Amino acid sequence: MNDDLIKYNDDETVNVPFGRVAEWYISKHPLLKNIKLKCQSRKKTPELVKENIITVDRVEGAVNYIEWRTNKGETKSTNRIDDIVHLTPMGEEYVKEIEAGKRKDRLCWSWTMYCTGGNSCQRKCGNIGSCKENCANRNFPNNIKNSHNMHLCKVRVISESKLSWLKTSKPLRIKIIGSHLSANALNTHIPNSSKLNLTREIWDKIILNRRSNYKTAKEIKMTLLAPYNGANEETLWNVLNDQCEICNDTKLRGFIKRDDRRLKENPESWTILHYLVTEILKLKGYVLYYQQPDPLAPEDHPDHYYQLTLSNDLWLKNGQKFGNFCIGLDGTYDLNNDHVPILTVIVENNTGCATPLAFSLSNKENNWTIRLAIQANIPCSRSECNHEWYYQDLPSGKGFERISNCANIQLWNPLAMIDKHRPSRIAIQSLLRGSILCWFHIMKTIGENFRNGIFLGQFIIH
């Protein structure tokens, strides 16, 4: 991380940009090495979001958070130190009034993080490792009144930002106060966190490697160690000792196991994928069709199911060049941890090799979820055309679809080569010219029918 991104102030505070830099600075501070930090509720931010003065965005690549809907229908999620605050147009006007002296400046971020304590931390009551006999917290479980009680150590990490600071390059101010031990203490503070203490950036990498590539703990560990190839022994020892970027195999396997269980127990949230679709892939034009499920819709209606189709301009151009006669469709359940069906659509290019046309994901494979959003996005063959496209919301209000302005200029209606999956055949009948069995299944069917004494005379499915 570039140290130029950190501004050191005379009052022992620092100013940093929103995002990864904030956590990097905290994790590298000498007082906080190998220290487990907890946090209280982030103040001031929610009320300004409700007033439409600011918005809070996730840093790119952030996936380790929980999102839920309240009884009022509001979407909320867990806070992260690397969240990014932006001014809305109304907020821009508000700041102009602050600069003109018409309004007072307001805090838009106020957050306190604190050391969770340990056997070598001095508590607020003065004792080290345990409470005094006359301490009010002594009779509480773990000597704390509640999960946010800061009695076990005096170290605090205070971060704050004001509306007027959001116009600067380093709007987040961080101050670290207190100490694990008093200056006259005879004991030595020995930081030793037994819990998983990785940075959120590393958590994100682990989750993405696990959920997208289904990597094992050993493979993920190799990915995390890759940046340190060629590092000397001292550097490796420091990294392993800090436990912020690398952890031992037991902790890593435990984290992966918990995350797998969380996914299995909450299959409907799909928080990470929703964020990737709406905040990253849609902006690049890769999403052809996206629909969140409507549990109130009947099971024999497409709105009842989750549907996502992805492609890009190069693949769609290949579809226009090589996919006019025939495309290939096949589904599999083995590409992800949840065994979610992935439908692959391919075409054969002029070299005789298969090239992808699109990928489709759904929460159940049937004739209602096999939706080919490709037809509305196959570009025309005119060289002077810019092949412009736009997004429009679905009638259900549960998603959106991409539409190409020139897709209807020429007919794109190929045959689809499929296996014997009946829902694929039913779905394709109303979408494309028709379907044919792939050669493997033709030969397999011939063999089965010859063994049964039946001659198969036609393989084309109308």
Short mmCIF file of C-alpha atoms in Angstrom, two decimals:
data_model
loop_
_atom_site.label_atom_id
_atom_site.label_comp_id
_atom_site.label_asym_id
_atom_site.label_seq_id
_atom_site.Cartn_x
_atom_site.Cartn_y
_atom_site.Cartn_z
CA MET A 1 0.00 0.00 0.00
CA ASN A 2 1.35 3.44 -0.94
CA ASP A 3 2.18 5.47 2.18
CA ASP A 4 1.44 8.66 0.21
CA LEU A 5 -2.25 7.86 0.64
CA ILE A 6 -1.93 8.56 4.38
CA LYS A 7 -1.72 12.10 5.73
CA TYR A 8 -0.13 12.31 9.19
CA ASN A 9 -1.49 15.20 11.28
CA ASP A 10 0.14 17.04 14.18
CA ASP A 11 -2.55 15.89 16.65
CA GLU A 12 -1.55 12.22 16.24
CA THR A 13 -4.39 11.52 13.84
CA VAL A 14 -4.22 10.50 10.21
CA ASN A 15 -6.42 11.21 7.22
CA VAL A 16 -6.94 8.51 4.61
CA PRO A 17 -9.22 7.92 1.62
CA PHE A 18 -12.27 5.75 2.06
CA GLY A 19 -11.69 2.14 1.05
CA ARG A 20 -8.93 -0.39 1.64
CA VAL A 21 -6.39 2.17 2.91
CA ALA A 22 -8.26 2.66 6.19
CA GLU A 23 -8.06 -0.98 7.20
CA TRP A 24 -4.49 -1.29 5.92
CA TYR A 25 -3.38 1.54 8.21
CA ILE A 26 -5.17 0.06 11.21
CA SER A 27 -3.79 -3.44 10.64
CA LYS A 28 -0.21 -2.12 10.34
CA HIS A 29 -0.27 0.12 13.41
CA PRO A 30 2.21 -1.17 16.05
CA LEU A 31 -0.37 -0.94 18.83
CA LEU A 32 -2.84 -3.10 16.90
CA LYS A 33 -0.65 -5.87 15.51
CA ASN A 34 -2.22 -9.29 16.10
CA ILE A 35 -5.07 -7.61 17.98
CA LYS A 36 -8.71 -8.58 17.53
CA LEU A 37 -10.88 -5.49 17.18
CA LYS A 38 -14.61 -5.28 17.68
CA CYS A 39 -16.76 -2.32 16.72
CA GLN A 40 -19.76 -0.47 18.02
CA SER A 41 -22.55 0.77 15.78
CA ARG A 42 -21.55 3.29 13.14
CA LYS A 43 -23.25 6.57 14.02
CA LYS A 44 -24.43 9.57 11.98
CA THR A 45 -24.20 7.74 8.65
CA PRO A 46 -27.69 6.11 8.61
CA GLU A 47 -29.56 9.34 9.30
CA LEU A 48 -27.78 11.18 6.47
CA VAL A 49 -28.50 8.28 4.12
CA LYS A 50 -32.20 8.56 5.01
CA GLU A 51 -32.04 12.30 4.30
CA ASN A 52 -30.59 11.49 0.85
CA ILE A 53 -27.48 13.55 1.57
CA ILE A 54 -24.97 10.71 1.23
CA THR A 55 -24.78 7.18 -0.13
CA VAL A 56 -22.63 4.33 1.15
CA ASP A 57 -21.02 2.02 -1.39
CA ARG A 58 -18.97 -1.13 -0.99
CA VAL A 59 -15.33 -1.10 -1.97
CA GLU A 60 -14.75 -3.03 -5.18
CA GLY A 61 -14.49 -6.75 -4.49
CA ALA A 62 -16.21 -6.60 -1.09
CA VAL A 63 -18.27 -9.75 -0.55
CA ASN A 64 -17.93 -10.57 3.15
CA TYR A 65 -21.03 -8.95 4.56
CA ILE A 66 -24.59 -9.90 5.41
CA GLU A 67 -27.63 -8.25 3.88
CA TRP A 68 -31.22 -8.51 5.05
CA ARG A 69 -34.62 -6.89 4.65
CA THR A 70 -36.51 -5.32 7.55
CA ASN A 71 -40.23 -5.64 8.23
CA LYS A 72 -40.65 -2.24 6.56
CA GLY A 73 -39.07 -3.55 3.36
CA GLU A 74 -35.79 -1.68 3.81
CA THR A 75 -32.54 -3.38 2.79
CA LYS A 76 -29.80 -3.23 5.41
CA SER A 77 -26.36 -4.78 5.68
CA THR A 78 -23.40 -5.04 8.01
CA ASN A 79 -20.96 -2.13 8.05
CA ARG A 80 -17.31 -2.35 7.00
CA ILE A 81 -14.38 -0.07 7.73
CA ASP A 82 -13.61 0.04 4.00
CA ASP A 83 -17.06 1.34 3.02
CA ILE A 84 -17.04 4.41 0.78
CA VAL A 85 -19.22 7.48 1.41
CA HIS A 86 -20.33 9.66 -1.51
CA LEU A 87 -22.31 12.89 -1.64
CA THR A 88 -25.62 12.83 -3.47
CA PRO A 89 -26.67 15.84 -5.61
CA MET A 90 -28.61 17.05 -2.57
CA GLY A 91 -25.48 16.52 -0.49
CA GLU A 92 -23.42 18.57 -2.95
CA GLU A 93 -25.83 21.47 -2.45
CA TYR A 94 -25.69 20.97 1.31
CA VAL A 95 -21.88 21.24 1.30
CA LYS A 96 -22.05 24.44 -0.77
CA GLU A 97 -24.27 25.94 1.91
CA ILE A 98 -21.77 24.80 4.57
CA GLU A 99 -18.95 26.50 2.67
CA ALA A 100 -21.06 29.66 2.37
CA GLY A 101 -21.67 29.67 6.13
CA LYS A 102 -25.40 29.05 5.82
CA ARG A 103 -25.32 25.63 7.49
CA LYS A 104 -23.24 23.93 10.13
CA ASP A 105 -20.99 21.06 9.17
CA ARG A 106 -22.21 17.61 10.21
CA LEU A 107 -20.55 14.33 10.99
CA CYS A 108 -21.35 11.74 8.35
CA TRP A 109 -19.25 8.95 9.89
CA SER A 110 -18.52 8.29 13.56
CA TRP A 111 -17.28 4.84 14.49
CA THR A 112 -15.44 3.38 17.45
CA MET A 113 -13.51 0.13 17.31
CA TYR A 114 -11.88 -1.37 20.38
CA CYS A 115 -9.55 -4.14 21.51
CA THR A 116 -11.43 -7.20 22.74
CA GLY A 117 -8.92 -7.63 25.58
CA GLY A 118 -6.80 -10.53 26.69
CA ASN A 119 -4.78 -11.92 29.57
CA SER A 120 -2.18 -9.18 29.16
CA CYS A 121 -4.54 -6.20 28.66
CA GLN A 122 -5.29 -3.78 31.47
CA ARG A 123 -8.99 -3.37 32.02
CA LYS A 124 -10.86 -0.15 32.79
CA CYS A 125 -11.06 -1.17 36.43
CA GLY A 126 -7.24 -1.29 36.57
CA ASN A 127 -6.55 -5.03 36.82
CA ILE A 128 -4.69 -6.99 34.17
CA GLY A 129 -6.35 -10.08 32.72
CA SER A 130 -9.20 -10.13 35.25
CA CYS A 131 -11.47 -7.68 37.04
CA LYS A 132 -11.00 -6.34 40.55
CA GLU A 133 -13.15 -7.83 43.28
CA ASN A 134 -15.17 -4.62 43.63
CA CYS A 135 -15.54 -4.14 39.85
CA ALA A 136 -19.13 -3.82 38.64
CA ASN A 137 -18.35 -6.10 35.69
CA ARG A 138 -16.90 -8.94 37.75
CA ASN A 139 -20.16 -10.88 38.04
CA PHE A 140 -21.13 -10.57 34.38
CA PRO A 141 -20.39 -13.43 31.96
CA ASN A 142 -16.88 -12.86 30.56
CA ASN A 143 -16.85 -9.67 32.68
CA ILE A 144 -18.81 -7.65 30.11
CA LYS A 145 -22.35 -6.28 30.36
CA ASN A 146 -23.12 -6.82 26.68
CA SER A 147 -21.40 -7.66 23.41
CA HIS A 148 -20.38 -4.01 22.85
CA ASN A 149 -18.98 -3.36 26.32
CA MET A 150 -15.44 -1.91 26.11
CA HIS A 151 -14.32 -2.80 29.63
CA LEU A 152 -11.62 -5.36 28.78
CA CYS A 153 -9.05 -2.96 27.29
CA LYS A 154 -8.46 0.79 26.92
CA VAL A 155 -7.35 0.79 23.28
CA ARG A 156 -9.76 2.58 20.93
CA VAL A 157 -9.75 3.24 17.20
CA ILE A 158 -11.94 6.26 16.46
CA SER A 159 -12.77 7.11 12.87
CA GLU A 160 -14.85 10.05 11.75
CA SER A 161 -15.65 12.18 8.74
CA LYS A 162 -17.66 15.32 8.08
CA LEU A 163 -19.70 16.34 5.07
CA SER A 164 -17.26 19.09 4.08
CA TRP A 165 -14.37 16.61 4.20
CA LEU A 166 -15.99 14.47 1.51
CA LYS A 167 -14.78 16.98 -1.09
CA THR A 168 -11.15 16.22 -0.17
CA SER A 169 -8.99 13.29 -1.27
CA LYS A 170 -8.54 11.96 2.29
CA PRO A 171 -11.88 12.47 4.04
CA LEU A 172 -11.63 9.81 6.78
CA ARG A 173 -9.82 10.77 9.99
CA ILE A 174 -8.53 7.99 12.24
CA LYS A 175 -7.26 8.38 15.79
CA ILE A 176 -5.89 5.55 17.93
CA ILE A 177 -6.00 6.25 21.66
CA GLY A 178 -5.28 4.37 24.86
CA SER A 179 -2.86 1.55 25.52
CA HIS A 180 -3.02 -2.10 26.44
CA LEU A 181 -1.06 -1.41 29.64
CA SER A 182 -0.41 1.71 31.69
CA ALA A 183 3.02 3.31 31.38
CA ASN A 184 4.10 2.20 34.87
CA ALA A 185 2.93 -1.41 34.50
CA LEU A 186 5.57 -4.06 35.19
CA ASN A 187 3.90 -6.58 32.90
CA THR A 188 4.62 -6.84 29.19
CA HIS A 189 1.76 -6.87 26.73
CA ILE A 190 1.87 -10.01 24.60
CA PRO A 191 -0.60 -9.75 21.71
CA ASN A 192 -1.99 -13.15 20.87
CA SER A 193 -5.37 -13.42 19.20
CA SER A 194 -6.62 -16.99 19.11
CA LYS A 195 -9.50 -16.05 16.80
CA LEU A 196 -9.40 -15.55 13.06
CA ASN A 197 -8.07 -12.03 12.58
CA LEU A 198 -7.69 -11.56 8.84
CA THR A 199 -8.37 -8.26 7.14
CA ARG A 200 -11.62 -7.88 5.27
CA GLU A 201 -9.74 -7.80 1.98
CA ILE A 202 -8.31 -11.25 2.68
CA TRP A 203 -11.72 -12.52 3.78
CA ASP A 204 -13.10 -11.32 0.45
CA LYS A 205 -10.36 -13.16 -1.45
CA ILE A 206 -11.00 -16.39 0.44
CA ILE A 207 -14.76 -16.25 -0.12
CA LEU A 208 -14.42 -15.42 -3.82
CA ASN A 209 -11.90 -18.22 -4.36
CA ARG A 210 -14.14 -20.66 -2.54
CA ARG A 211 -17.49 -19.70 -4.01
CA SER A 212 -16.45 -18.92 -7.56
CA ASN A 213 -13.74 -21.54 -8.11
CA TYR A 214 -14.59 -23.99 -5.30
CA LYS A 215 -10.96 -24.08 -4.22
CA THR A 216 -9.84 -26.18 -1.29
CA ALA A 217 -8.18 -24.74 1.82
CA LYS A 218 -4.77 -25.78 0.48
CA GLU A 219 -5.37 -24.09 -2.89
CA ILE A 220 -6.61 -20.92 -1.21
CA LYS A 221 -3.57 -20.89 1.07
CA MET A 222 -1.32 -21.09 -2.00
CA THR A 223 -3.21 -18.15 -3.54
CA LEU A 224 -2.71 -16.06 -0.40
CA LEU A 225 1.00 -16.92 -0.28
CA ALA A 226 1.58 -16.18 -3.98
CA PRO A 227 2.48 -12.47 -3.44
CA TYR A 228 5.31 -13.58 -1.13
CA ASN A 229 7.10 -15.83 -3.59
CA GLY A 230 10.79 -15.10 -3.23
CA ALA A 231 10.38 -13.25 0.09
CA ASN A 232 13.02 -13.78 2.74
CA GLU A 233 12.46 -15.74 5.93
CA GLU A 234 11.98 -12.67 8.11
CA THR A 235 9.23 -11.28 5.88
CA LEU A 236 7.39 -14.59 5.86
CA TRP A 237 7.71 -14.91 9.63
CA ASN A 238 6.24 -11.42 10.14
CA VAL A 239 3.33 -12.14 7.80
CA LEU A 240 2.50 -15.42 9.52
CA ASN A 241 2.85 -13.86 12.96
CA ASP A 242 0.59 -10.88 12.19
CA GLN A 243 -2.30 -13.17 11.16
CA CYS A 244 -3.81 -10.33 9.13
CA GLU A 245 -2.98 -11.70 5.68
CA ILE A 246 -2.25 -15.38 6.36
CA CYS A 247 -3.66 -17.75 8.97
CA ASN A 248 -2.92 -21.34 9.87
CA ASP A 249 -4.60 -24.22 8.06
CA THR A 250 -6.93 -25.09 10.93
CA LYS A 251 -8.42 -21.59 11.10
CA LEU A 252 -8.70 -21.40 7.32
CA ARG A 253 -10.54 -24.71 7.09
CA GLY A 254 -12.83 -23.64 9.92
CA PHE A 255 -13.67 -20.37 8.17
CA ILE A 256 -14.40 -22.15 4.88
CA LYS A 257 -16.60 -24.67 6.66
CA ARG A 258 -18.60 -21.92 8.37
CA ASP A 259 -19.03 -20.01 5.11
CA ASP A 260 -20.17 -23.15 3.29
CA ARG A 261 -22.72 -23.76 6.03
CA ARG A 262 -23.91 -20.16 5.89
CA LEU A 263 -24.49 -20.48 2.16
CA LYS A 264 -26.31 -23.76 2.56
CA GLU A 265 -28.57 -22.45 5.32
CA ASN A 266 -29.33 -19.20 3.47
CA PRO A 267 -29.67 -20.18 -0.19
CA GLU A 268 -32.13 -17.41 -1.03
CA SER A 269 -30.01 -14.42 -0.08
CA TRP A 270 -27.35 -14.70 -2.80
CA THR A 271 -26.04 -11.37 -1.54
CA ILE A 272 -22.66 -11.53 -3.20
CA LEU A 273 -24.00 -12.41 -6.62
CA HIS A 274 -26.64 -9.67 -6.45
CA TYR A 275 -23.94 -7.11 -5.70
CA LEU A 276 -21.74 -8.32 -8.56
CA VAL A 277 -24.66 -8.25 -10.99
CA THR A 278 -26.06 -4.83 -10.11
CA GLU A 279 -22.90 -2.94 -9.19
CA ILE A 280 -20.20 -4.39 -11.47
CA LEU A 281 -21.42 -6.62 -14.30
CA LYS A 282 -24.39 -4.45 -15.28
CA LEU A 283 -22.21 -1.36 -15.62
CA LYS A 284 -20.03 -3.24 -18.11
CA GLY A 285 -23.01 -4.47 -20.10
CA TYR A 286 -22.35 -8.14 -19.35
CA VAL A 287 -25.83 -8.87 -17.96
CA LEU A 288 -28.37 -9.80 -20.63
CA TYR A 289 -31.14 -10.79 -18.24
CA TYR A 290 -31.49 -10.65 -14.46
CA GLN A 291 -34.51 -11.60 -12.40
CA GLN A 292 -34.82 -12.14 -8.67
CA PRO A 293 -37.38 -14.76 -7.66
CA ASP A 294 -40.88 -13.86 -6.59
CA PRO A 295 -41.92 -16.47 -4.00
CA LEU A 296 -45.57 -15.40 -4.37
CA ALA A 297 -45.65 -16.31 -8.07
CA PRO A 298 -46.89 -19.83 -8.92
CA GLU A 299 -44.28 -22.52 -9.53
CA ASP A 300 -45.35 -22.88 -13.16
CA HIS A 301 -44.56 -19.22 -13.88
CA PRO A 302 -41.11 -17.84 -14.84
CA ASP A 303 -41.34 -15.09 -12.19
CA HIS A 304 -41.08 -17.73 -9.47
CA TYR A 305 -37.43 -18.46 -10.29
CA TYR A 306 -34.04 -16.78 -10.15
CA GLN A 307 -32.62 -16.16 -13.63
CA LEU A 308 -29.34 -14.64 -14.78
CA THR A 309 -27.82 -14.62 -18.28
CA LEU A 310 -24.32 -13.26 -18.93
CA SER A 311 -22.41 -12.54 -22.12
CA ASN A 312 -20.22 -9.85 -23.68
CA ASP A 313 -19.93 -8.04 -27.01
CA LEU A 314 -17.27 -10.38 -28.42
CA TRP A 315 -19.30 -13.50 -27.68
CA LEU A 316 -22.46 -11.94 -29.11
CA LYS A 317 -20.55 -10.95 -32.25
CA ASN A 318 -19.42 -14.57 -32.60
CA GLY A 319 -23.05 -15.60 -32.29
CA GLN A 320 -23.92 -13.31 -35.20
CA LYS A 321 -21.04 -14.68 -37.32
CA PHE A 322 -21.14 -18.39 -36.54
CA GLY A 323 -24.41 -19.14 -34.74
CA ASN A 324 -27.03 -18.56 -37.42
CA PHE A 325 -27.48 -22.26 -38.17
CA CYS A 326 -26.87 -24.06 -34.88
CA ILE A 327 -25.86 -23.41 -31.27
CA GLY A 328 -25.10 -25.84 -28.46
CA LEU A 329 -26.78 -25.92 -25.04
CA ASP A 330 -25.80 -27.96 -22.03
CA GLY A 331 -26.33 -27.64 -18.29
CA THR A 332 -24.24 -28.74 -15.33
CA TYR A 333 -24.48 -28.65 -11.55
CA ASP A 334 -20.80 -29.16 -10.72
CA LEU A 335 -19.35 -25.68 -11.23
CA ASN A 336 -20.21 -24.20 -7.84
CA ASN A 337 -20.51 -25.03 -4.18
CA ASP A 338 -24.32 -24.80 -4.16
CA HIS A 339 -24.76 -27.13 -7.16
CA VAL A 340 -26.75 -24.40 -8.87
CA PRO A 341 -27.52 -25.27 -12.52
CA ILE A 342 -25.37 -23.42 -15.06
CA LEU A 343 -26.53 -23.47 -18.69
CA THR A 344 -23.71 -23.03 -21.21
CA VAL A 345 -24.46 -21.77 -24.73
CA ILE A 346 -21.73 -22.21 -27.36
CA VAL A 347 -21.18 -21.83 -31.11
CA GLU A 348 -18.64 -23.40 -33.45
CA ASN A 349 -16.33 -20.82 -35.04
CA ASN A 350 -14.64 -20.92 -38.45
CA THR A 351 -11.73 -22.98 -37.09
CA GLY A 352 -14.03 -25.74 -35.87
CA CYS A 353 -13.56 -24.84 -32.20
CA ALA A 354 -16.29 -24.13 -29.68
CA THR A 355 -16.52 -20.57 -28.39
CA PRO A 356 -18.88 -19.35 -25.65
CA LEU A 357 -21.97 -17.39 -26.52
CA ALA A 358 -23.56 -16.99 -23.07
CA PHE A 359 -23.89 -18.49 -19.62
CA SER A 360 -27.16 -18.73 -17.74
CA LEU A 361 -27.69 -19.38 -14.03
CA SER A 362 -30.90 -20.22 -12.21
CA ASN A 363 -32.00 -21.74 -8.92
CA LYS A 364 -33.74 -24.61 -10.70
CA GLU A 365 -33.39 -26.08 -14.17
CA ASN A 366 -36.74 -26.34 -15.93
CA ASN A 367 -38.49 -25.01 -19.01
CA TRP A 368 -39.39 -21.76 -17.20
CA THR A 369 -35.81 -20.89 -16.28
CA ILE A 370 -34.22 -21.69 -19.65
CA ARG A 371 -34.58 -18.21 -21.04
CA LEU A 372 -32.44 -17.26 -24.03
CA ALA A 373 -31.96 -13.51 -23.71
CA ILE A 374 -29.39 -13.78 -26.50
CA GLN A 375 -31.82 -13.11 -29.34
CA ALA A 376 -32.53 -9.56 -28.17
CA ASN A 377 -28.79 -8.79 -28.14
CA ILE A 378 -27.30 -10.44 -31.25
CA PRO A 379 -25.82 -7.46 -33.15
CA CYS A 380 -26.49 -6.83 -36.82
CA SER A 381 -23.82 -7.38 -39.48
CA ARG A 382 -23.65 -3.75 -40.65
CA SER A 383 -20.13 -2.34 -40.25
CA GLU A 384 -21.40 1.23 -39.82
CA CYS A 385 -23.64 0.29 -36.87
CA ASN A 386 -22.53 1.08 -33.30
CA HIS A 387 -24.69 -1.76 -31.92
CA GLU A 388 -26.04 0.42 -29.11
CA TRP A 389 -28.01 -1.19 -26.31
CA TYR A 390 -29.92 -0.20 -23.19
CA TYR A 391 -31.39 -1.74 -20.05
CA GLN A 392 -35.07 -1.82 -19.21
CA ASP A 393 -36.77 -3.00 -16.03
CA LEU A 394 -38.84 -6.17 -16.08
CA PRO A 395 -42.63 -5.80 -15.75
CA SER A 396 -42.45 -7.63 -12.42
CA GLY A 397 -40.06 -5.02 -11.02
CA LYS A 398 -37.75 -7.84 -9.91
CA GLY A 399 -34.94 -7.29 -12.39
CA PHE A 400 -33.89 -5.94 -15.77
CA GLU A 401 -32.93 -7.03 -19.28
CA ARG A 402 -30.57 -5.75 -21.95
CA ILE A 403 -31.96 -4.83 -25.37
CA SER A 404 -29.87 -4.14 -28.48
CA ASN A 405 -31.30 -1.55 -30.85
CA CYS A 406 -30.22 -3.43 -33.96
CA ALA A 407 -31.07 -6.98 -32.89
CA ASN A 408 -34.37 -7.04 -34.78
CA ILE A 409 -32.88 -5.92 -38.10
CA GLN A 410 -32.00 -9.46 -39.13
CA LEU A 411 -33.48 -12.78 -38.06
CA TRP A 412 -31.42 -14.91 -35.69
CA ASN A 413 -33.22 -18.21 -35.26
CA PRO A 414 -30.83 -21.19 -35.21
CA LEU A 415 -31.32 -24.80 -34.21
CA ALA A 416 -30.20 -25.78 -30.73
CA MET A 417 -28.16 -28.94 -30.14
CA ILE A 418 -29.12 -30.40 -26.76
CA ASP A 419 -28.96 -33.60 -24.75
CA LYS A 420 -32.06 -35.58 -23.81
CA HIS A 421 -33.13 -33.07 -21.16
CA ARG A 422 -36.85 -32.65 -21.79
CA PRO A 423 -37.23 -29.16 -20.20
CA SER A 424 -34.61 -27.85 -22.63
CA ARG A 425 -36.60 -29.19 -25.55
CA ILE A 426 -39.87 -27.69 -24.27
CA ALA A 427 -38.29 -24.29 -23.65
CA ILE A 428 -36.53 -24.12 -27.01
CA GLN A 429 -39.64 -24.96 -29.01
CA SER A 430 -41.04 -21.50 -28.35
CA LEU A 431 -37.71 -19.67 -28.64
CA LEU A 432 -35.72 -21.08 -31.58
CA ARG A 433 -36.21 -22.95 -34.85
CA GLY A 434 -36.04 -26.31 -33.11
CA SER A 435 -33.68 -28.72 -31.40
CA ILE A 436 -31.52 -31.68 -32.35
CA LEU A 437 -29.77 -34.26 -30.23
CA CYS A 438 -26.00 -34.05 -29.95
CA TRP A 439 -23.98 -36.84 -31.60
CA PHE A 440 -23.06 -38.45 -28.28
CA HIS A 441 -26.69 -38.85 -27.26
CA ILE A 442 -27.69 -39.96 -30.74
CA MET A 443 -25.20 -42.83 -30.61
CA LYS A 444 -26.13 -43.60 -27.03
CA THR A 445 -29.82 -43.74 -27.94
CA ILE A 446 -29.11 -45.94 -30.98
CA GLY A 447 -27.19 -48.37 -28.79
CA GLU A 448 -29.93 -48.48 -26.19
CA ASN A 449 -32.64 -49.06 -28.78
CA PHE A 450 -30.67 -51.73 -30.64
CA ARG A 451 -30.17 -53.54 -27.35
CA ASN A 452 -33.90 -53.33 -26.77
CA GLY A 453 -34.67 -54.47 -30.34
CA ILE A 454 -36.02 -51.08 -31.40
CA PHE A 455 -34.78 -49.25 -34.49
CA LEU A 456 -34.49 -45.48 -34.12
CA GLY A 457 -35.29 -43.83 -37.40
CA GLN A 458 -35.37 -40.14 -36.58
CA PHE A 459 -33.20 -38.04 -34.32
CA ILE A 460 -34.44 -34.56 -35.06
CA ILE A 461 -36.85 -33.31 -32.43
CA HIS A 462 -39.47 -30.99 -33.87
#
